[in-house]
Coordinates of C-alpha atoms (C1' of nucleotides) in Angstrom, one line a residue:
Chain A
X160 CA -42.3 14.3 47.3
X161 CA -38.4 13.2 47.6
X162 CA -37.4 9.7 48.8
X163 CA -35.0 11.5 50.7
X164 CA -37.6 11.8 53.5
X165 CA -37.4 8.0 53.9
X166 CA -34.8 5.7 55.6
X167 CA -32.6 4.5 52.9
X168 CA -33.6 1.2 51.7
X169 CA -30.7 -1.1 52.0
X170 CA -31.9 -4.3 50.0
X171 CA -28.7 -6.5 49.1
X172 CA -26.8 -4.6 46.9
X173 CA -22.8 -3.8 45.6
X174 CA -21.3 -0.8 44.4
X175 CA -18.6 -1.5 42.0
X176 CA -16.0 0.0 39.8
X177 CA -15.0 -1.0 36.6
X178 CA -12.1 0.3 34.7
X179 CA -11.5 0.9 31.0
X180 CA -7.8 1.5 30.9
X181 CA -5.8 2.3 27.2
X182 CA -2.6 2.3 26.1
X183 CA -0.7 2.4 23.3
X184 CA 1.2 0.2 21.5
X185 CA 3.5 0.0 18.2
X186 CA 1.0 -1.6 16.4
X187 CA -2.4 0.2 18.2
X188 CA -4.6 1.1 20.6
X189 CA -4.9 -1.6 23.1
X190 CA -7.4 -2.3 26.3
X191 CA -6.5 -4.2 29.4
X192 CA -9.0 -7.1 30.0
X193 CA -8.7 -9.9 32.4
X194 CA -10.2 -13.6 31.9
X195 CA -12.1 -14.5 34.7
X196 CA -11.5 -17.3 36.6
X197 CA -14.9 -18.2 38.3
X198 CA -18.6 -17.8 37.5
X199 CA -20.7 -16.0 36.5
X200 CA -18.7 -15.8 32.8
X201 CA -15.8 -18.0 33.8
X202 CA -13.7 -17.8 31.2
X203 CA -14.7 -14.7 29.9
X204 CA -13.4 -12.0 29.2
X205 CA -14.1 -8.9 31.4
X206 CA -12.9 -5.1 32.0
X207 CA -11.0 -5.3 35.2
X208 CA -12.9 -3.9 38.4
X209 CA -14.2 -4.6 41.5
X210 CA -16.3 -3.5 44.7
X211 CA -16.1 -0.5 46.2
X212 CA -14.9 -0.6 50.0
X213 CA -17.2 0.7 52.9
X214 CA -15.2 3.9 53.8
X215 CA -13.4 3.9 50.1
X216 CA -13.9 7.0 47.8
X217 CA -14.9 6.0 44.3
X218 CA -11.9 7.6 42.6
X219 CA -9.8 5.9 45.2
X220 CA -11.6 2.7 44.6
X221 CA -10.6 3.1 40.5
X222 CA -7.1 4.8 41.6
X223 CA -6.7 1.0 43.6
X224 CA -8.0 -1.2 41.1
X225 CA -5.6 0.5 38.4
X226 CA -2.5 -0.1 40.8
X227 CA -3.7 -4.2 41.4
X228 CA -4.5 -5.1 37.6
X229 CA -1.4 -2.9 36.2
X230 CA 0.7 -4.6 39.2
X231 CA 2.7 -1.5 39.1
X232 CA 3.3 1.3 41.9
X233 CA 2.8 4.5 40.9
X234 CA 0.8 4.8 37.8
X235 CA 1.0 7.6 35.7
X236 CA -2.1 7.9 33.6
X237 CA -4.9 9.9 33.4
X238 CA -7.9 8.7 35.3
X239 CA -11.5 9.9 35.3
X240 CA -14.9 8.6 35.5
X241 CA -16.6 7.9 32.9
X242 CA -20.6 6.8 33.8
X243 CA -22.1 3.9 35.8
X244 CA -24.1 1.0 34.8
X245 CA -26.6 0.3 37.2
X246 CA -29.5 -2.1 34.9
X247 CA -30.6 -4.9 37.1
X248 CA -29.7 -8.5 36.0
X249 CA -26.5 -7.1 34.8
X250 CA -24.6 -9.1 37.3
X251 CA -26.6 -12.4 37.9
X252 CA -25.5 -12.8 41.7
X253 CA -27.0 -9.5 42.9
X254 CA -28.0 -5.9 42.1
X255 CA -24.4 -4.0 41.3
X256 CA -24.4 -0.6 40.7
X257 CA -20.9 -0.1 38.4
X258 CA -19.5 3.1 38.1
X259 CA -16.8 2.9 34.9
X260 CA -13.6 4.6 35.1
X261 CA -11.8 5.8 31.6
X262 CA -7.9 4.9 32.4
X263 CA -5.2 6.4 29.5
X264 CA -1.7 5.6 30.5
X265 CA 1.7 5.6 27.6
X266 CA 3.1 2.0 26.7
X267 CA 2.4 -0.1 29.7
X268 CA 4.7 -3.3 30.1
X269 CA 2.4 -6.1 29.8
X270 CA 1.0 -7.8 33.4
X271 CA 2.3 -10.9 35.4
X272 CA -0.2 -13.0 35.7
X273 CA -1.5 -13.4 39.1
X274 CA -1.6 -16.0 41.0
X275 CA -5.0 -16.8 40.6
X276 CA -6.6 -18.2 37.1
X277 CA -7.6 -14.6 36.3
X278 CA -5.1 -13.7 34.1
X279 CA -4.7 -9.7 32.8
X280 CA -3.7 -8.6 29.3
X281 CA -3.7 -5.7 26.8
X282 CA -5.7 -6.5 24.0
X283 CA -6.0 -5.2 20.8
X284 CA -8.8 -2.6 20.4
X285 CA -10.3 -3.8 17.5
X286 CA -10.3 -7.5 19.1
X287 CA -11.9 -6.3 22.4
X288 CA -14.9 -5.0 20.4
X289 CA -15.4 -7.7 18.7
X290 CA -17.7 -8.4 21.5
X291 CA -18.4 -11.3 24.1
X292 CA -17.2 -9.8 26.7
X293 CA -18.9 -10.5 30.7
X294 CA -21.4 -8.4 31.9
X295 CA -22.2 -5.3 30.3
X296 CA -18.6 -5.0 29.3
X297 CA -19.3 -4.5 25.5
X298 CA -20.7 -1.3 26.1
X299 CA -18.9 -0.2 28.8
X300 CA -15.6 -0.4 26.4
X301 CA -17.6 1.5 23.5
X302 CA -18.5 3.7 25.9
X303 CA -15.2 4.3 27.1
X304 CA -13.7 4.2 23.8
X305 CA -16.2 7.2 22.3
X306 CA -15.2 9.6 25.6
X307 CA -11.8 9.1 24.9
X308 CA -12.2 9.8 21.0
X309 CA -14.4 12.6 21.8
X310 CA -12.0 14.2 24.4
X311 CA -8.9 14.1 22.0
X312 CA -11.0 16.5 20.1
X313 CA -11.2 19.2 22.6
X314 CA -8.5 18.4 24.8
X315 CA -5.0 17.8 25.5
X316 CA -5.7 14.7 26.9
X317 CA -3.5 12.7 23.8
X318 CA -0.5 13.2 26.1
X319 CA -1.4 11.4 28.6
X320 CA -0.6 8.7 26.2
X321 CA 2.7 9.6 25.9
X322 CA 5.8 9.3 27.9
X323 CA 7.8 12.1 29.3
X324 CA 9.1 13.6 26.2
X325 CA 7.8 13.1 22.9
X326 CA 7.8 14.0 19.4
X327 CA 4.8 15.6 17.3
X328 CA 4.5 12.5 15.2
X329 CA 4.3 10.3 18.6
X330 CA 1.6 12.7 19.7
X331 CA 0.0 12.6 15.8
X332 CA 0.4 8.5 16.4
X333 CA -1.7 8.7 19.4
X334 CA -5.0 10.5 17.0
X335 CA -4.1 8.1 14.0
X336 CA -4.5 5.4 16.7
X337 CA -7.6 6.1 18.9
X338 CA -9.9 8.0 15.6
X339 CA -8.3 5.2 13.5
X340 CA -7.5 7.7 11.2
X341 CA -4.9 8.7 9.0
X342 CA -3.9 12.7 9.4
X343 CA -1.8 15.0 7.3
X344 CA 1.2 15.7 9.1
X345 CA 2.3 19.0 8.2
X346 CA -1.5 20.7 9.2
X347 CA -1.0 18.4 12.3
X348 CA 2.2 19.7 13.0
X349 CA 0.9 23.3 12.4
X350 CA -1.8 22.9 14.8
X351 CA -0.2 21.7 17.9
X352 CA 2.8 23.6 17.2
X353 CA 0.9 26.6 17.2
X354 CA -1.6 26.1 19.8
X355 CA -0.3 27.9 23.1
X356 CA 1.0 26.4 25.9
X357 CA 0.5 23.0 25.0
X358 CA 4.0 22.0 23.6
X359 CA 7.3 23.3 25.5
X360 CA 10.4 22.3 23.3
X361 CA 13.2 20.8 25.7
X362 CA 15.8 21.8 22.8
X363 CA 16.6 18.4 22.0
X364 CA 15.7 15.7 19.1
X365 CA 15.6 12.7 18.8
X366 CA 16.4 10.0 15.1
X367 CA 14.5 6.6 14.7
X368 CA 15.5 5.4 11.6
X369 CA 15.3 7.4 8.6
X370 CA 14.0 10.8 8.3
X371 CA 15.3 14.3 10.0
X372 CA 15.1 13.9 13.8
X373 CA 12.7 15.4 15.8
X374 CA 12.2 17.8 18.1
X375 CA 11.2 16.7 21.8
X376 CA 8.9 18.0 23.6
X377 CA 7.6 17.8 27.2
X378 CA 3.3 18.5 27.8
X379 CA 2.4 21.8 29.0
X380 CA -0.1 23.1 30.6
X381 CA -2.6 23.8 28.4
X382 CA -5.6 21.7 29.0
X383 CA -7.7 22.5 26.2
X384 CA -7.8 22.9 22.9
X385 CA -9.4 26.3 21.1
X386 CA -10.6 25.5 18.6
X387 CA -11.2 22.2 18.6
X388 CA -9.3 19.3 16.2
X389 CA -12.4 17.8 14.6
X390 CA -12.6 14.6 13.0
X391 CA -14.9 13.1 10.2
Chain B
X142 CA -6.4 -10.0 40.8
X143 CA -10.0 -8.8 40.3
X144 CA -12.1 -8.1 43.3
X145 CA -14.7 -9.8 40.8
X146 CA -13.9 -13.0 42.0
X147 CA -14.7 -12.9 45.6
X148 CA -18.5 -12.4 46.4
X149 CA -20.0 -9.0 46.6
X150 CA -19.3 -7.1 49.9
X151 CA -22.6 -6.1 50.9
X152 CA -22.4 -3.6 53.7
X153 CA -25.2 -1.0 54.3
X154 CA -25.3 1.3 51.2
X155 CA -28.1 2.8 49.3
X156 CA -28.0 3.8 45.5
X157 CA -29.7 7.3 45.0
X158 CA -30.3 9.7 41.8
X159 CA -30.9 13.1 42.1
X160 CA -31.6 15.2 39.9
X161 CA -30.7 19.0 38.0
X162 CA -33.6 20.0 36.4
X163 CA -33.1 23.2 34.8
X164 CA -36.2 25.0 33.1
X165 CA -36.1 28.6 31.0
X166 CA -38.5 31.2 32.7
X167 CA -38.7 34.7 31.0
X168 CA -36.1 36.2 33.8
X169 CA -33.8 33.3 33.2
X170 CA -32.1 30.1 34.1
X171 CA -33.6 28.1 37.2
X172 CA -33.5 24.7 38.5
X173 CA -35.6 22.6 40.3
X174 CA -34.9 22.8 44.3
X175 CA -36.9 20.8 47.5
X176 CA -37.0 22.2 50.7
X177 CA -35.8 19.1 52.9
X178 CA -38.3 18.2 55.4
X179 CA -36.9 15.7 57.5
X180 CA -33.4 15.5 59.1
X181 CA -30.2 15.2 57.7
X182 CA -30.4 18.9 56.5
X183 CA -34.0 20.0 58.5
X184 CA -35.5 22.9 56.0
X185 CA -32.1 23.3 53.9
X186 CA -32.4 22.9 49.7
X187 CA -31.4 20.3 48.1
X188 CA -32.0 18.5 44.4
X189 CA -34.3 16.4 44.3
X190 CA -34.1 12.9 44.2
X191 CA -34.6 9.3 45.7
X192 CA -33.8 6.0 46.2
X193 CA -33.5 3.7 43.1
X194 CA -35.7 0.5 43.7
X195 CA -34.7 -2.8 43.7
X196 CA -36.1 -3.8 40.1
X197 CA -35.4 -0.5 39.0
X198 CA -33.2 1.2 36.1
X199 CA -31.1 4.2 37.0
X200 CA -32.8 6.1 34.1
X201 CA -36.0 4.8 35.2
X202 CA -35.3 6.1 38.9
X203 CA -34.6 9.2 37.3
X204 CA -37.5 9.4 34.8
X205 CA -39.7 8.6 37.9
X206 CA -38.2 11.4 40.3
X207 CA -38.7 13.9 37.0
X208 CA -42.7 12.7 37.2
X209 CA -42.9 12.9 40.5
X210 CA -41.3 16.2 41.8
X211 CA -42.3 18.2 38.3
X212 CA -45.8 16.5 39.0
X213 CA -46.5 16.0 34.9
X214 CA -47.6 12.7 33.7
X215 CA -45.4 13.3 30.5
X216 CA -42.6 15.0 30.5
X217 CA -40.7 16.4 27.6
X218 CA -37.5 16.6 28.4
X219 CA -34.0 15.9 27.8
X220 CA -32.5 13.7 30.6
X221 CA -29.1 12.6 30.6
X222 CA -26.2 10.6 33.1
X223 CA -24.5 12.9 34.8
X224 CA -21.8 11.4 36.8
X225 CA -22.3 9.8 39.7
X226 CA -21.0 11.1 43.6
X227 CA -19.8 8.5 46.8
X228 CA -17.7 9.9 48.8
X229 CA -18.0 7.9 52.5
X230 CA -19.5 10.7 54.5
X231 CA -21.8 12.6 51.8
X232 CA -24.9 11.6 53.6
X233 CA -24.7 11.4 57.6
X234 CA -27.0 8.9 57.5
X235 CA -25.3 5.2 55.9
X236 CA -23.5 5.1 52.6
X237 CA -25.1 6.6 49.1
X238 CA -23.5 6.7 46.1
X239 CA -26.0 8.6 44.1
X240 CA -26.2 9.1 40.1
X241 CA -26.7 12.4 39.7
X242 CA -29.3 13.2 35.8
X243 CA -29.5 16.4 34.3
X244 CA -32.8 17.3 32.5
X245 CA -33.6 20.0 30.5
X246 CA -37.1 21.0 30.3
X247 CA -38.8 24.0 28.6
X248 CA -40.4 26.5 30.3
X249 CA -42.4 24.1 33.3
X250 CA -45.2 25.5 35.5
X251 CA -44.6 25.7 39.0
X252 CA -44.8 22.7 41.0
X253 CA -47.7 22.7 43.9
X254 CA -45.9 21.4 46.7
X255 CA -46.7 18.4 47.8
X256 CA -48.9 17.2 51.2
X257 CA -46.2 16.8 53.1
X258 CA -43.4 19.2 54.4
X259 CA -40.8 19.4 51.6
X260 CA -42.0 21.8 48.9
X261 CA -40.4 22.2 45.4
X262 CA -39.8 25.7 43.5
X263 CA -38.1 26.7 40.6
X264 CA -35.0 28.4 42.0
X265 CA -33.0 31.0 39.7
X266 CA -30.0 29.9 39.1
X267 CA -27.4 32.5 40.7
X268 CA -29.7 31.9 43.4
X269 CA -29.5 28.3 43.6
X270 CA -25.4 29.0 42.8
X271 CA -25.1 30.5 46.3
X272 CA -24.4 27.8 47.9
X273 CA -26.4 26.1 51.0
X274 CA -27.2 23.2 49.8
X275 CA -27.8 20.1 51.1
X276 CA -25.3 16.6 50.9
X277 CA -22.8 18.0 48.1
X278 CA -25.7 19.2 46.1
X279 CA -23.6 22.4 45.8
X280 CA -21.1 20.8 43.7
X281 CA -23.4 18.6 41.7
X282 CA -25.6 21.3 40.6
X283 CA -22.2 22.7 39.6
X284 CA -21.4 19.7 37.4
X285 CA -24.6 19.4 36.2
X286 CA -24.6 23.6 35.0
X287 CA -20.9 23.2 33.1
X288 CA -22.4 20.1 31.5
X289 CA -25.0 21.9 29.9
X290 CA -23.5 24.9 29.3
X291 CA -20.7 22.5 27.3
X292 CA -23.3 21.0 25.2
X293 CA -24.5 23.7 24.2
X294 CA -21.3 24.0 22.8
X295 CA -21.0 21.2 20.1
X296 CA -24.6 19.7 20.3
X297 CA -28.2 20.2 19.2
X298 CA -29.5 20.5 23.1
X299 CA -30.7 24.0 23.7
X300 CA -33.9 23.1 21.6
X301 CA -34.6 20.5 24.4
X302 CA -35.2 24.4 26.1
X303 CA -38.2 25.3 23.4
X304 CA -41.3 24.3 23.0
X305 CA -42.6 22.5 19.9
X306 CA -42.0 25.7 18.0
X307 CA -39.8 28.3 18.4
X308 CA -38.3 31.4 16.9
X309 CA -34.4 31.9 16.2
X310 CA -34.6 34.3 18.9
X311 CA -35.7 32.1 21.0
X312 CA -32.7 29.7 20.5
X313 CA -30.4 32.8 20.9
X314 CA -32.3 33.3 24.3
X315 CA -31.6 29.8 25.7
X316 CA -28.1 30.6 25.3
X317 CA -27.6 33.5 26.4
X318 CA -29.3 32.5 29.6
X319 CA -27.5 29.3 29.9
X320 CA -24.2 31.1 29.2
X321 CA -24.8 33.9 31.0
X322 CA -23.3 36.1 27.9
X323 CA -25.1 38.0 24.8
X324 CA -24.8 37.2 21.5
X325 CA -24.8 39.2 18.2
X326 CA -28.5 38.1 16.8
X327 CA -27.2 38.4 13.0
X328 CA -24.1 36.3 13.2
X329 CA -26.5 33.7 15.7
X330 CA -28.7 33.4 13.0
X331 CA -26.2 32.6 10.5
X332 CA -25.2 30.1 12.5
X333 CA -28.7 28.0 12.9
X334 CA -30.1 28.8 10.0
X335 CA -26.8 28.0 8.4
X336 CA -26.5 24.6 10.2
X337 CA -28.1 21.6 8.0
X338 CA -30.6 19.5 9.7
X339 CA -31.1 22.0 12.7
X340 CA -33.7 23.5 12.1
X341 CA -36.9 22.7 10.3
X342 CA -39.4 26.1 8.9
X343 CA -42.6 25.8 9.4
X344 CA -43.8 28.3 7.4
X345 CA -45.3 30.3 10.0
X346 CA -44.1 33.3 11.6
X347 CA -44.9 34.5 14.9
X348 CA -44.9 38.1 15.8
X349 CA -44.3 39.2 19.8
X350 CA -44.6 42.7 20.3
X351 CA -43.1 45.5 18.5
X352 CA -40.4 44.2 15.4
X353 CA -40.7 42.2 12.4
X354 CA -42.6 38.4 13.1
X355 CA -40.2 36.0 12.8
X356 CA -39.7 32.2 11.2
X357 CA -41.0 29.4 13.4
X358 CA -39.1 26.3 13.4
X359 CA -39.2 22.9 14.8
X360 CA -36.3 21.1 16.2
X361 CA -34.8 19.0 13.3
X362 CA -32.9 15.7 13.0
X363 CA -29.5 17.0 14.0
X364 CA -27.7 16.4 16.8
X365 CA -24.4 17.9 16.7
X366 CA -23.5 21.1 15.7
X367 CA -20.5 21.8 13.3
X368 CA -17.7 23.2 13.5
X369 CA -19.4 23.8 17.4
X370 CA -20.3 27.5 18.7
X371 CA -18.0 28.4 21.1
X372 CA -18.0 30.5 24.0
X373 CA -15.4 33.0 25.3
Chain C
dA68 C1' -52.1 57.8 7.9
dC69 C1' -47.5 58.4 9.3
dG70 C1' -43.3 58.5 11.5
dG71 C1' -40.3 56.5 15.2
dG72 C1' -39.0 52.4 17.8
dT73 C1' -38.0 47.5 17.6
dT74 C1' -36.9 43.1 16.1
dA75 C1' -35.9 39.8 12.2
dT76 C1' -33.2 39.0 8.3
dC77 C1' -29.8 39.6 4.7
dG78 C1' -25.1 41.4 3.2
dT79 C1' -20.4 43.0 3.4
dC80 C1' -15.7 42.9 4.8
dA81 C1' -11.5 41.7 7.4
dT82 C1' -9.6 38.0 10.0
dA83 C1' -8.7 33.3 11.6
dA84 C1' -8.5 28.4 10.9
dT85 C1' -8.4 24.6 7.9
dG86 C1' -7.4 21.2 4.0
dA87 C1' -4.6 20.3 0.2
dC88 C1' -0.2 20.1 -1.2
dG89 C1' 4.7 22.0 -2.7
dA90 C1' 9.4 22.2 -1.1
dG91 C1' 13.5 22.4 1.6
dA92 C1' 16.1 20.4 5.7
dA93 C1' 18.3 16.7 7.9
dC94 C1' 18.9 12.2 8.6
dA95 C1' 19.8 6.6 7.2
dA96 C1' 20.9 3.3 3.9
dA97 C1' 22.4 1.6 -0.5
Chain D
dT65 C1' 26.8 10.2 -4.0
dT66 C1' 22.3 9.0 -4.7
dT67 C1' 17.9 7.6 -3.0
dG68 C1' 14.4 7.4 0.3
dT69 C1' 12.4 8.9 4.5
dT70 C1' 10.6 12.0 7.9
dC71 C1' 10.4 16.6 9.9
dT72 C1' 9.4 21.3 9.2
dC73 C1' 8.2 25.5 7.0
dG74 C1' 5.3 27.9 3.2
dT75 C1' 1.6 28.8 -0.1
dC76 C1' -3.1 29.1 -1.6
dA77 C1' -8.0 28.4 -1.9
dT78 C1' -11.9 27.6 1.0
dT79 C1' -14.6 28.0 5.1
dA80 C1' -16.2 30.0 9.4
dT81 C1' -16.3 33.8 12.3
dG82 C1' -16.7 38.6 14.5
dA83 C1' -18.0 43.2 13.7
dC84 C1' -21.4 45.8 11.9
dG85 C1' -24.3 48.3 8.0
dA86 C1' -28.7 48.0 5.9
dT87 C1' -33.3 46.6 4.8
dA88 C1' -37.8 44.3 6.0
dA89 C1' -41.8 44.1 8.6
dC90 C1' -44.0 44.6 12.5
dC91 C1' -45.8 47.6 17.0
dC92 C1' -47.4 52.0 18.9
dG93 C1' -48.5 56.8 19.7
dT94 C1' -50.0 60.8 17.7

DNA sequence: ACGGGTTATCGTCATAATGACGAGAACAAA
DNA sequence: TTTGTTCTCGTCATTATGACGATAACCCGT
């Protein structure tokens, strides 16, 4: 028999999101984390997150907590759920219930401090899963971390890491970064060139440094990719 | 700042999983529906599913709902995180966010429904597709169906549709019913057999009316497949 | 027993996609 | 001008696929 048929059981508990949120910079993939400034884990480290308000959607909740920890107004960056984290004794106050949101956004300036001691920064990847983070946290960002991997394979999601206009080796930058891989330009360049509607060529180019400029391109809309790029 | 910091807002809510169970009968796909028995939604289908308990894992909630609305003491079957659902309103009754599991089961008997009022059946699935359902089961059980038809895709998953032993043909069938397409038998079995670590020969054959017996195999260690088989 | 229907399995062939890598184009710097 | 760098286009062998022919090994009806 279903549970449904009884009242709801409403022992304490929290709903909560948590938000795994990328971005890229020069030298790599990084994560935002705050330190948090009271217990339980003060001090720690922590993915950014918090509870879910009583008329709030869930995305909304995530779309909120991405505007407050970013401190900026209208964030561009792909947002979608990613899977919730529900083990009891995962938060030693009371039973939470955290449903993790995958963030990808292009170069992010880095965040003011608030005015509280919980301070926000973008941390290198390979730094942030080095483990010790609060709560679940360490698997929550390996977690996060495999989707997005997983989704560059099949998607087009990789531009959401880049800005408006971009060049096939900023978009190659953003697989060498995430699969921590190195990838042959020239097949790259033949793939994505020559996958349709995922590249529309503005007509212009761009030169950093040495090397023939490149040419710019804006996303398209293709969402996915057939077939797949597959990594090792 | 993170909401982390304040103490968690416990306002009336309730954490539910329900659950798409989808099972292979010899006319095709079909998932697991109850017939509500109490109001919100008097006599409408819905998934089932329950209340997670205070001490309780979300997979064990679900593993528990699986034992009780299948009614087997051991089920073998592939369970999984779906996503999860809480949009303020979703159930009339007080806020439930509820983390939605998608099992896959092979072919399961039919369920004798229980003492009271809300009976379960093994609903096909264009059936079940309709529409009708209660809470936003409608879209869940949508979710849950592109999920597995996905899998099927780049993963190992349709053999958590056979039983212990199977034939190639019966592989071919649990994609063609979860697909909803046909598929040339000779290049399928190219495929499988051709795959490393899929699929393990018994030795045996098994012959099913008229035609040639065929190899019976048991699921091997693989869990992905590639390059992944992809639909139109 | 025997031939026809059916399914399983193996092969063939053209095409598509990929990995490896050569080579020219178009720039900056020495 | 020469050198070095990056972008872009091409070539070629290998692999995977779709389409489909052909054989193997069973059922059944006569």
């Amino acid at each position: 028999m279903g549970e449904w048929q009884q009242d709801p059981a409403t022992f304490p508990q929290a709903v909560a999101v948590d938000l795994v949120v990328f971005t890229l910079r020069e030298d790599g993939l990084r994560v935002l984390l705050v330190t948090r400034g009271v217990d339980p884990f003060l001090w720690r480290r922590a993915l950014p997150g918090g509870f879910v308000g009583p008329d709030e959607t869930l995305d909304a909740a995530a779309e909120r907590e991405l505007r407050e920890e970013t401190g900026l107004r209208q964030v561009e960056a792909h947002l979608e759920q990613l899977r919730s984290y529900g083990d009891p004794g995962r938060d030693p106050r009371t039973r939470v219930i955290s449903v993790a949101y995958l963030a990808l956004a292009p170069d992010l300036p880095d965040v003011t401090p608030g005015s509280d001691a919980a301070s926000a920064a973008w941390v290198p990847i390979d730094q942030a899963l080095a483990g010790g983070l609060a709560f679940d946290h360490d698997r929550v960002l390996a977690d996060g971390l495999e989707r997005a991997r997983a989704k560059l394979e099949y998607s087009t999601l990789a531009t959401a890491f880049c800005p408006e206009e971009f060049t096939v080796a900023d978009l190659r930058g953003v697989y060498e970064a995430v699969w921590g891989t190195g990838l042959d330009p020239r097949n790259f360049h033949r793939k994505v060139t020559g996958t349709p509607g995922l590249l529309i060529d503005t007509g212009r180019t761009r030169s950093e440094g040495p090397g023939r400029p490149a040419a710019l391109y804006r996303a398209g809309d293709a969402v996915g990719l057939n077939p797949p790029l597959i990594r090792d």
